[in-house]
CSV table of C-alpha atoms and ligand atoms in Angstrom, one decimal:
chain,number,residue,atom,x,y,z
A,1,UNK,CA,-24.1,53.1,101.5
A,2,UNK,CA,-22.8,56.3,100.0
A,3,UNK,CA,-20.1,58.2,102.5
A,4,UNK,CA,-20.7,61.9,102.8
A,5,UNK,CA,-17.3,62.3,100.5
A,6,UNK,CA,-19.1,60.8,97.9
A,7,UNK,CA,-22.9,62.6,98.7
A,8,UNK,CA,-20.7,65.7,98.6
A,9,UNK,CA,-18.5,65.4,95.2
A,10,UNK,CA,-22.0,64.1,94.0
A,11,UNK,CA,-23.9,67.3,94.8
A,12,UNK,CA,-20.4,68.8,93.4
A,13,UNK,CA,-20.7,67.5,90.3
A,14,UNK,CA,-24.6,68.6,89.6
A,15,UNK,CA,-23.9,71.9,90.4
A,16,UNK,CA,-20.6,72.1,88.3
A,17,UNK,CA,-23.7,70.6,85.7
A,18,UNK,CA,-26.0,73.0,86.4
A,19,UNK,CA,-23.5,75.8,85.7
A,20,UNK,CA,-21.4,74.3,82.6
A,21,UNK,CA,-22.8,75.7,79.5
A,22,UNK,CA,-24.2,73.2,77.8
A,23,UNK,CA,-22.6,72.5,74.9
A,24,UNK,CA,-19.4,71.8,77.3
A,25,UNK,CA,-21.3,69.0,78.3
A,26,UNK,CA,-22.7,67.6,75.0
A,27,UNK,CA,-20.3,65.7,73.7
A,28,UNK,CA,-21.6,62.9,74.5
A,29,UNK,CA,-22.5,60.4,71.9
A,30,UNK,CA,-20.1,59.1,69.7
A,31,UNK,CA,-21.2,57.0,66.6
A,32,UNK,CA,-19.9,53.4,66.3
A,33,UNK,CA,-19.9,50.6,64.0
A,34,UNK,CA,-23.1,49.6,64.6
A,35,UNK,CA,-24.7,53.3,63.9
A,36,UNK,CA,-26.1,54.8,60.8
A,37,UNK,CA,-26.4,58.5,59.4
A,38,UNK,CA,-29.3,58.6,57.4
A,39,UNK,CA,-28.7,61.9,55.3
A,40,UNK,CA,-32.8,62.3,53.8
A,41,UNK,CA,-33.3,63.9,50.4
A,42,UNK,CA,-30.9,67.0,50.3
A,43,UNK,CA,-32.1,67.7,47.1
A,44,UNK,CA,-32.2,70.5,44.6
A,45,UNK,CA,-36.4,70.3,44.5
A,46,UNK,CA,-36.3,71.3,48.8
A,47,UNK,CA,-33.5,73.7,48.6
A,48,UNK,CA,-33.5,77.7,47.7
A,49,UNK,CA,-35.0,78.2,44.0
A,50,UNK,CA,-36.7,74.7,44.4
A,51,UNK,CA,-40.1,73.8,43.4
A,52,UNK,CA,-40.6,72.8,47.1
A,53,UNK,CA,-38.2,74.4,49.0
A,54,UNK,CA,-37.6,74.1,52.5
A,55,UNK,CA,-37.1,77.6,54.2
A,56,UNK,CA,-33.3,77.8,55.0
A,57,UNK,CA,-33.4,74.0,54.0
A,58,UNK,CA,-29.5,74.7,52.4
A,59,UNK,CA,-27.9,75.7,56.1
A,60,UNK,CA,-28.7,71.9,56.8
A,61,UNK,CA,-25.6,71.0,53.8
A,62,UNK,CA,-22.5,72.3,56.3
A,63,UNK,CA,-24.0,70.7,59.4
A,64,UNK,CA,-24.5,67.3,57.9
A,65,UNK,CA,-21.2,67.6,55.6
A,66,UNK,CA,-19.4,67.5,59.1
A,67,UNK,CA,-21.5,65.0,61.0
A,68,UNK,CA,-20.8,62.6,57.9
A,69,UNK,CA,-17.2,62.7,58.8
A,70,UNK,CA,-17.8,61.1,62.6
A,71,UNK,CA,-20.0,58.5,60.4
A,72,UNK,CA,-18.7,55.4,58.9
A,73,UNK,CA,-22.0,53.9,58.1
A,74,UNK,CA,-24.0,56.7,56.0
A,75,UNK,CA,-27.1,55.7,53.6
A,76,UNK,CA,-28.6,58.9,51.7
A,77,UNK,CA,-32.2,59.0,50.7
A,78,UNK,CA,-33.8,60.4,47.4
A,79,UNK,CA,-37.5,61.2,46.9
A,80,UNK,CA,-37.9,60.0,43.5
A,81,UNK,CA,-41.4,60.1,41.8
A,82,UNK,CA,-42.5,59.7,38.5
A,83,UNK,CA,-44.1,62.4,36.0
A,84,UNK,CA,-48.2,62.4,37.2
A,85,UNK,CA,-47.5,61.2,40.5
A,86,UNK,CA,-50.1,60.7,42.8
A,87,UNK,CA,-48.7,63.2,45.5
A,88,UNK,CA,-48.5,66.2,43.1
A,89,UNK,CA,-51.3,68.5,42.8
A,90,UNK,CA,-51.6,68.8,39.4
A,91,UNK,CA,-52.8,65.2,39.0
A,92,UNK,CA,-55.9,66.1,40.7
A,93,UNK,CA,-58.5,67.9,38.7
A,94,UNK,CA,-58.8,71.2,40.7
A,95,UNK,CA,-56.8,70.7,43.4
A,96,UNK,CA,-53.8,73.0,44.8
A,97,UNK,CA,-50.4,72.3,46.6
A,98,UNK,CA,-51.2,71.6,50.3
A,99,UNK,CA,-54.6,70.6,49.9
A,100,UNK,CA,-55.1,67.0,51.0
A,101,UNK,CA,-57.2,64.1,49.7
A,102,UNK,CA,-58.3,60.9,51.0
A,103,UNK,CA,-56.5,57.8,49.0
A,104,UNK,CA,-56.9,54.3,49.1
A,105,UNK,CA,-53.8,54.1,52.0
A,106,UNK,CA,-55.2,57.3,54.1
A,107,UNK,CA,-54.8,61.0,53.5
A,108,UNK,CA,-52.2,62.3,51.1
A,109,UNK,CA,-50.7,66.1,50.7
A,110,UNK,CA,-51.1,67.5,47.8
A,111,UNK,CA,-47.3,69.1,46.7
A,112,UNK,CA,-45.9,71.1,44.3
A,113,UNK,CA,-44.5,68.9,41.0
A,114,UNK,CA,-41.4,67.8,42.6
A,115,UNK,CA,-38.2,65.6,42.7
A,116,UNK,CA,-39.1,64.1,39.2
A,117,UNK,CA,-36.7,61.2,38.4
A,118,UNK,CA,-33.9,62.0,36.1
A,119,UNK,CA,-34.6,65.6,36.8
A,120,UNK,CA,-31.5,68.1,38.3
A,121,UNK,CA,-34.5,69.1,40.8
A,122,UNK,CA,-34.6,65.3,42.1
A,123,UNK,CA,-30.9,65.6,41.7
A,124,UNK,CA,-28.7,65.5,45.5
A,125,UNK,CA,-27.4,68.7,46.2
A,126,UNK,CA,-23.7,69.3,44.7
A,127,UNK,CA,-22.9,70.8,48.2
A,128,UNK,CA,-22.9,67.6,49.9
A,129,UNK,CA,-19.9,66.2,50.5
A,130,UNK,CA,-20.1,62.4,51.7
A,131,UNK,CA,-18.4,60.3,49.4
A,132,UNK,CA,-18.4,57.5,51.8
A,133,UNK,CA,-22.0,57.0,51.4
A,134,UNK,CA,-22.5,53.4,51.1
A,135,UNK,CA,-26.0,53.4,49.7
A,136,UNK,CA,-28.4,55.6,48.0
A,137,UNK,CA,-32.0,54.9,48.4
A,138,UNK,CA,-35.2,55.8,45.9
A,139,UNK,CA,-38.3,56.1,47.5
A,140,UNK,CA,-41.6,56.9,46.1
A,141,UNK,CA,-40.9,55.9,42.9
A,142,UNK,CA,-44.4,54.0,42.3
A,143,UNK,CA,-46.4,56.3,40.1
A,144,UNK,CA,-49.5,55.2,42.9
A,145,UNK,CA,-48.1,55.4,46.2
A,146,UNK,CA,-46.0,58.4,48.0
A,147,UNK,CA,-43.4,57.2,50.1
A,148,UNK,CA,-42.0,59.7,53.0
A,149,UNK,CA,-40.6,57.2,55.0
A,150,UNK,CA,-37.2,55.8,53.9
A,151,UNK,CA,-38.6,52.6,55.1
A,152,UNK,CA,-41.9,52.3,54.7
A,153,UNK,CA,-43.9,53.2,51.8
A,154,UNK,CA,-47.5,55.0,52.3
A,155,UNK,CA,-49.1,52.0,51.5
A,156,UNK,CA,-48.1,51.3,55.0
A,157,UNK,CA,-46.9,48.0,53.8
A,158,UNK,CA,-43.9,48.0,51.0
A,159,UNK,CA,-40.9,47.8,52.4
A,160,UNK,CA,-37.6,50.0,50.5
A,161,UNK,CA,-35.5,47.2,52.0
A,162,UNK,CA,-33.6,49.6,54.3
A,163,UNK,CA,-34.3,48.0,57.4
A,164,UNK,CA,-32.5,44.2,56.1
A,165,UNK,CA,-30.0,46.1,54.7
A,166,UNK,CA,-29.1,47.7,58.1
A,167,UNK,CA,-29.8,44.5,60.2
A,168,UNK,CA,-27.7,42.8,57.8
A,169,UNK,CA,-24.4,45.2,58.4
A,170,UNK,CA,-24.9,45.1,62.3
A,171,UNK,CA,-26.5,48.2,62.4
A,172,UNK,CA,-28.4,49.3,65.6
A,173,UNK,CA,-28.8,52.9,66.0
A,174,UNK,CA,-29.9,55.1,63.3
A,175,UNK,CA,-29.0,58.8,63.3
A,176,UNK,CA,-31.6,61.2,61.1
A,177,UNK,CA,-30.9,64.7,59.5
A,178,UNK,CA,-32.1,66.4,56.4
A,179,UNK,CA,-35.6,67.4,55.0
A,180,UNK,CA,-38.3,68.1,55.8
A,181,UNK,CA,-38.1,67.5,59.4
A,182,UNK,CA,-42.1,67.1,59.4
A,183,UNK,CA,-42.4,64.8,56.4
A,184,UNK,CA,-40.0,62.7,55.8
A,185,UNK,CA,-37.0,62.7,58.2
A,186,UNK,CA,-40.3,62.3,60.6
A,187,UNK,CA,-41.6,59.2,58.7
A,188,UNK,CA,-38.4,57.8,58.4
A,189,UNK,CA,-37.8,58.1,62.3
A,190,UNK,CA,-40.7,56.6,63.6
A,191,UNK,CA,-40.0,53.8,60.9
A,192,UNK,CA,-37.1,52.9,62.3
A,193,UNK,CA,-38.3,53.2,65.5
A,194,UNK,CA,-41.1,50.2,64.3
A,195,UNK,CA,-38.1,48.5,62.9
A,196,UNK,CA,-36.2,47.9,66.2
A,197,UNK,CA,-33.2,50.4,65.7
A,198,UNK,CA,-32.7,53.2,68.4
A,199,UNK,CA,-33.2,56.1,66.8
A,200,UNK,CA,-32.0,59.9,67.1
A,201,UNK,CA,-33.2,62.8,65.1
A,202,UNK,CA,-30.4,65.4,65.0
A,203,UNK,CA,-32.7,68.8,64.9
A,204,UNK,CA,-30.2,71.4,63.8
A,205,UNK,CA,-29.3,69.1,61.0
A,206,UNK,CA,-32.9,69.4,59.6
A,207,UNK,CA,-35.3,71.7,58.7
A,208,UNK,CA,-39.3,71.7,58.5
A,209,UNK,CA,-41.9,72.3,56.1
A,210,UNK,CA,-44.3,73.4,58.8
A,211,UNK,CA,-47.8,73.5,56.6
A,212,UNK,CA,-50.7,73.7,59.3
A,213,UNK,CA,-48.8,72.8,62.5
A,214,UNK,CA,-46.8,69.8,60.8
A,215,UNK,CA,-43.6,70.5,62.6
A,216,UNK,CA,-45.2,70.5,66.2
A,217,UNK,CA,-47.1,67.1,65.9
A,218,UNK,CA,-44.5,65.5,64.0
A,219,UNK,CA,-42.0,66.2,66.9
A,220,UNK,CA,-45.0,64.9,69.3
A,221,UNK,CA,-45.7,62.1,67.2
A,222,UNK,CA,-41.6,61.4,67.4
A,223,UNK,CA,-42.0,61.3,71.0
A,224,UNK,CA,-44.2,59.3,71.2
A,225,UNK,CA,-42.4,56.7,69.0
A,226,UNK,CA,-39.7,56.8,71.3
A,227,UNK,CA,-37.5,59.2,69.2
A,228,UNK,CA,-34.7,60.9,70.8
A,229,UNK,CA,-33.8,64.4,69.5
A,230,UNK,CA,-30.6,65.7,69.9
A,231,UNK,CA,-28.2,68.8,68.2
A,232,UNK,CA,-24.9,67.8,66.3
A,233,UNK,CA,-23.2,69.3,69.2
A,234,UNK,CA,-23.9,66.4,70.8
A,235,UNK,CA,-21.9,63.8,68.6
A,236,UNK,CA,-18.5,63.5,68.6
A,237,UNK,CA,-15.9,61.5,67.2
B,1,VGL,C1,-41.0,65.4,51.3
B,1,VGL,C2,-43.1,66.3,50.8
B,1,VGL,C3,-43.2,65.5,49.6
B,1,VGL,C4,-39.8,65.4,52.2
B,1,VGL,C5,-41.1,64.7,50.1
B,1,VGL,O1,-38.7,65.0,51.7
B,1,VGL,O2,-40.0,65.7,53.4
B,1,VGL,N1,-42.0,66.2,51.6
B,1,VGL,N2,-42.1,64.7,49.3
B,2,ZN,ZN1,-42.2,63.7,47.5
């Protein structure tokens, strides 16, 4: 049974809560060994003078430079697709950048030439500053199938081998910033939802593409998956 002390320093304590501004009481989660920061495709292609650049995709650099410090396990992603790809407009005889089409694996956006290999467009951004990165990760690099998801390709089927490579360095919990928060820092979190890793997508530390209400039903679709979404206020060291 609870004494009234207690029933009192309790009801103290929510409205100390309920008057605390809030980022007083965000510190709260603080990564470990067994968490990840996935840093997805910071790259030159979906930053200011980019062929698909996010809006104010390059105020994500400073937030994610410092989160990597709290980080000792950080993978970055990089969408990496050949000349002709599939997911670029210009394949398609008369089609234009955000049009869709219906592949063999489900609808695909149509995008802008973008983040060709070997290109300084599909290189990372300079700005970053994580040197501890342990791994780099090239996704989309079959001329055939897109790949937003870091883990998944579109095919729905071929794995990037991100998920063993966690599992096999103990890794449970997967933190997400970067771009586009409606593509594929989206894909990627509900991946590693499907994969078994709790999963947080840090929203300040990302920015969307928002083409036809993207960046609504990917944060429902998130939701859904079981996603949590949290600000970089939150994490501490
Ligand atoms: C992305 C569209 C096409 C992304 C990649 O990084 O979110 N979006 N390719
Ligand atoms: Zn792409």
């Amino acid at each position: 049974m609870l004494g009234r002390r207690q029933i009192l320093s309790g009801l103290g304590t929510m409205a100390l809560a309920a008057m605390m501004p809030r980022a007083l009481w965000a510190a709260s989660i603080k990564p470990d060994e067994a968490s990840a920061l996935l840093v997805i495709d910071v790259q030159n292609c979906f930053l200011p003078g980019g062929s698909l650049a996010v809006k104010d995709g390059e105020q994500v650099v400073p937030v994610i430079n410092r989160l990597a410090q709290v980080f000792s396990n950080v993978v970055l992603t990089q969408d990496w697709h050949t000349g002709g790809h599939i997911s670029f407009a210009s394949t398609h005889s008369g089609k234009k950048p955000f049009e869709t089409i219906e592949l063999a694996y489900g609808k695909q956006v149509l995008w802008p030439d973008h983040c060709v290999q070997g290109t300084d467009g599909a290189a990372l951004s300079k700005d970053l500053s994580i040197p501890h990165a342990g791994l780099v990760i090239r996704k989309g690099f079959r001329k055939d199938v897109d790949s937003y998801s870091a883990f998944t390709e579109a095919d729905g089927k071929t794995t990037t081998g991100l998920a063993a490579y966690l599992k096999a360095r103990d890794i449970r919990n997967v933190f997400l910033a970067g771009l586009a928060t409606d593509f594929c820092v989206a894909w990627s979190a509900i991946d590693a939802r499907k994969a078994g890793f709790e999963t947080y997508v840090i929203e300040d530390a990302c920015r969307g593409i928002d083409a036809q209400g993207s960046l609504a039903k990917a944060w429902a679709d998130m939701t859904a998956a079981g996603v949590k979404r949290i600000q970089s206020n939150e994490i501490s060291a």
